[in-house]
XYZ file of C-alpha atoms in Angstrom:
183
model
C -3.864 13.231 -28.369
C -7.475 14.144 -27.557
C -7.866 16.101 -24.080
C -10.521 15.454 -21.647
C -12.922 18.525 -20.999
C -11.607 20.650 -18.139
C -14.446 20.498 -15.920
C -14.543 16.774 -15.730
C -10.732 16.597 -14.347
C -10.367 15.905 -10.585
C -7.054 16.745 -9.643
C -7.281 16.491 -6.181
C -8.416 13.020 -6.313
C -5.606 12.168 -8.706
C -3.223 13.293 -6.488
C -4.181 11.294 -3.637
C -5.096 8.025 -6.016
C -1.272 8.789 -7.316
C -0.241 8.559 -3.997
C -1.833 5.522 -2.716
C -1.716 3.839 -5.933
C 2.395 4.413 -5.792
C 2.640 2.708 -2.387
C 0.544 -0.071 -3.727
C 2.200 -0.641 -6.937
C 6.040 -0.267 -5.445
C 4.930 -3.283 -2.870
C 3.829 -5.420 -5.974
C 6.875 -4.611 -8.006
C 8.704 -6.268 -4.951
C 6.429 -9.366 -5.071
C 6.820 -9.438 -8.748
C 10.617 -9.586 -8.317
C 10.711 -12.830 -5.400
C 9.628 -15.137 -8.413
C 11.775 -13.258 -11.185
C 14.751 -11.793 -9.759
C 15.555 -8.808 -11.808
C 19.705 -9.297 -11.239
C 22.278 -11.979 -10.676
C 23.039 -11.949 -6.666
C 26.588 -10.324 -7.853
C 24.913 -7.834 -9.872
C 22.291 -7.448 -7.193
C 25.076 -6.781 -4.408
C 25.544 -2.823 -5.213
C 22.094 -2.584 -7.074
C 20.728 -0.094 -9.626
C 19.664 2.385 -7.270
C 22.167 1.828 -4.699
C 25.027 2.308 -7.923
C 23.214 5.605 -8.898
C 23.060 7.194 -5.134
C 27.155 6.450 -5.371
C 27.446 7.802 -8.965
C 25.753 10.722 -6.901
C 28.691 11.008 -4.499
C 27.025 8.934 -1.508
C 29.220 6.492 0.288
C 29.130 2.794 -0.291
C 28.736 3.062 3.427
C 25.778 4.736 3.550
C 23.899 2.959 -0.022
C 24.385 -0.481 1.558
C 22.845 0.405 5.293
C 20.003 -1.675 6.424
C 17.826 -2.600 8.793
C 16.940 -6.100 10.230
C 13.217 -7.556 10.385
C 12.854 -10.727 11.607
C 17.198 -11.801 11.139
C 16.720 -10.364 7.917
C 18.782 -7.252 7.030
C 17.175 -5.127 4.524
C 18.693 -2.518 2.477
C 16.619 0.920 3.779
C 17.909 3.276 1.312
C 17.302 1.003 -1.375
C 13.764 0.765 -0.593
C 13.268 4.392 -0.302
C 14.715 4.961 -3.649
C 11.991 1.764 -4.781
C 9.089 3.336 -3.154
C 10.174 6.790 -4.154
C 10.339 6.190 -8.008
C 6.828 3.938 -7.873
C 5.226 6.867 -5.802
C 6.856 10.114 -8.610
C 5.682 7.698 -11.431
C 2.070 7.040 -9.899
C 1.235 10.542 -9.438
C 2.237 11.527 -12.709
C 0.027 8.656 -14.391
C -2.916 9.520 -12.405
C -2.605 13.109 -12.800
C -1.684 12.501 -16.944
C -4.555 10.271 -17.307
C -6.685 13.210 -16.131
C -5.591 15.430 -19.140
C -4.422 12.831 -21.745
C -6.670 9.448 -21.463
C -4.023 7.989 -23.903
C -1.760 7.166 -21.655
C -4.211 4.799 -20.307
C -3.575 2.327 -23.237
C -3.861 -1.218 -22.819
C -5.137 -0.899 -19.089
C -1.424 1.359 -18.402
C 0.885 -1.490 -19.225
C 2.299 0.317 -22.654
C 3.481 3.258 -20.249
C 4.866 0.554 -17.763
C 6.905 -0.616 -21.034
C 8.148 2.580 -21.780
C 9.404 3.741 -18.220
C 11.147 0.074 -18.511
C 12.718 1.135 -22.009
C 13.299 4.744 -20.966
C 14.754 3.849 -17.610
C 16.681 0.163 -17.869
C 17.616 0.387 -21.500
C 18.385 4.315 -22.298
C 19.011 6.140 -19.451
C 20.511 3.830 -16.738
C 23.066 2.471 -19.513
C 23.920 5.907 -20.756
C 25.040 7.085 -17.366
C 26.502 3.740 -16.243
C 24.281 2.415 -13.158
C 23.959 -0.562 -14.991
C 25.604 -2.334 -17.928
C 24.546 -1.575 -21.720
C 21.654 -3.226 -22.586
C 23.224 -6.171 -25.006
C 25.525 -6.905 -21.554
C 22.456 -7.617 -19.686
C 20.973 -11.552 -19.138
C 18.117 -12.063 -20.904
C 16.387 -12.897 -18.150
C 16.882 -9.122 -16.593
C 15.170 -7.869 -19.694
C 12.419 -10.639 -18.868
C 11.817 -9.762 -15.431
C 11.689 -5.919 -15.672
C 9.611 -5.832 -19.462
C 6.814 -7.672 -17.722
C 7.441 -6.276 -14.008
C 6.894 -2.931 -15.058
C 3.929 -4.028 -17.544
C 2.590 -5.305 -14.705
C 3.375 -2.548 -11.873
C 1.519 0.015 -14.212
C -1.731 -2.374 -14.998
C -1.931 -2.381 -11.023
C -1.427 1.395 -10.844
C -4.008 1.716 -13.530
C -6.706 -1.067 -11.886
C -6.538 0.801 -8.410
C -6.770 4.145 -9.967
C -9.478 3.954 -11.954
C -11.635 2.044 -9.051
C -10.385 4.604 -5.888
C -11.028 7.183 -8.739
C -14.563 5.942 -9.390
C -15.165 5.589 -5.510
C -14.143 8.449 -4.566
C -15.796 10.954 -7.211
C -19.034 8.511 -7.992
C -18.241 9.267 -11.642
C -16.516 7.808 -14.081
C -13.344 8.715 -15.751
C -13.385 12.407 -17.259
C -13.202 10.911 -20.690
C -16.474 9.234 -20.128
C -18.976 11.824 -21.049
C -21.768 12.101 -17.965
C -24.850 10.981 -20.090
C -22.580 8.247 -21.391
C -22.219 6.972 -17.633
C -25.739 7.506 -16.938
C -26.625 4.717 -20.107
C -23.938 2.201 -18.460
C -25.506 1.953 -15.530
C-alpha cells in the first residue's frame, strides 16, 4: 500500500494518458472479442449493456438503434456504453497508478481480472443484466477473464510509454537518481 511521493505525481498527464489509453484499450477489447465471442448470438441479441440501459427504463427501441457502415448495422448505443466504461476505467487506472503503484501488478492485468470478477460475476448477476455466474458457458467466462486481462495490460503498456514520453521521466515510483542509473 506504499504511496508514491507527491511531487513526483503528474496528474495532468494521467488524465490525458487515461483518456487516450481508454479509446485505445475499448478498440482492442472489440478485436479481442471477433476471435472469442463473449455471448451466444441469442444471448448477444439484447446484450449486457443494452439489458442494463432497459433495466434503466430505456426502450428496447432505443438500446437496439444502429447505424450502418459499409451494409453493416451497428449497434451505436452499445458502443457508447463500450467505449464509455473502457474510457471511466482508464482514467481511473492511470490516475490510481499515480498514487498507488500497486495497482500496476503484473503489467495491470490483475486489475483487468478484478473489474471482470467485480463486473461479470458480482455485480451484473446481482442486478440481473446477465445470468448468475454458474448459468453462464464456460466459454463466456473464457473470453471475458482473459479479454479484460488483456484490455488492462494494453491500458497499462500505452500508459506507462505516453507517460514516459510525455513527462521524460519515469514513473513516480521510480526515484529520479534511480532513473538517472538506468539510463
Amino acid at each position: 500500500m506504499k504511496l508514491t511521493d507527491p511531487a513526483r505525481r503528474r496528474l495532468g498527464v494521467a488524465t490525458l494518458v487515461g483518456l487516450i489509453t481508454g479509446i485505445i484499450s475499448a478498440i482492442v477489447k472489440f478485436g479481442w472479442e471477433i476471435p472469442f465471442p463473449p455471448r451466444t448470438p441469442l444471448r448477444d441479441a439484447t446484450n449486457p449493456p443494452q439489458a442494463f440501459l432497459e433495466q434503466l427504463g430505456f426502450s428496447s427501441d432505443f438500446t437496439h438503434q444502429t447505424y450502418s457502415y459499409l451494409g453493416n448495422e451497428r449497434p451505436w448505443v452499445s458502443f457508447i456504453i463500450h467505449f464509455g466504461f473502457a474510457i471511466v476505467f482508464a482514467l481511473f487506472y492511470c490516475v490510481v497508478a499515480e498514487y498507488w503503484p500497486g495497482i500496476k501488478l503484473w503489467q495491470g492485468t490483475v486489475f483487468g481480472v478484478v473489474v471482470w470478477v467485480a463486473f461479470h460475476l458480482i455485480i451484473m448477476p446481482a442486478l440481473g443484466t446477465v445470468p448468475p455466474m454458474w448459468e453462464q458457458p464456460f466459454g463466456e467466462h473464457f473470453s471475458e477473464l482473459f479479454g479484460h486481462a488483456f484490455w488492462l495490460w494494453i491500458i497499462e503498456l500505452t500508459r506507462r510509454d505516453l507517460r514516459n514520453r510525455i513527462t521524460h521521466e519515469p514513473d513516480a515510483e521510480v526515484a529520479p537518481n534511480m532513473a538517472d542509473a538506468m539510463r
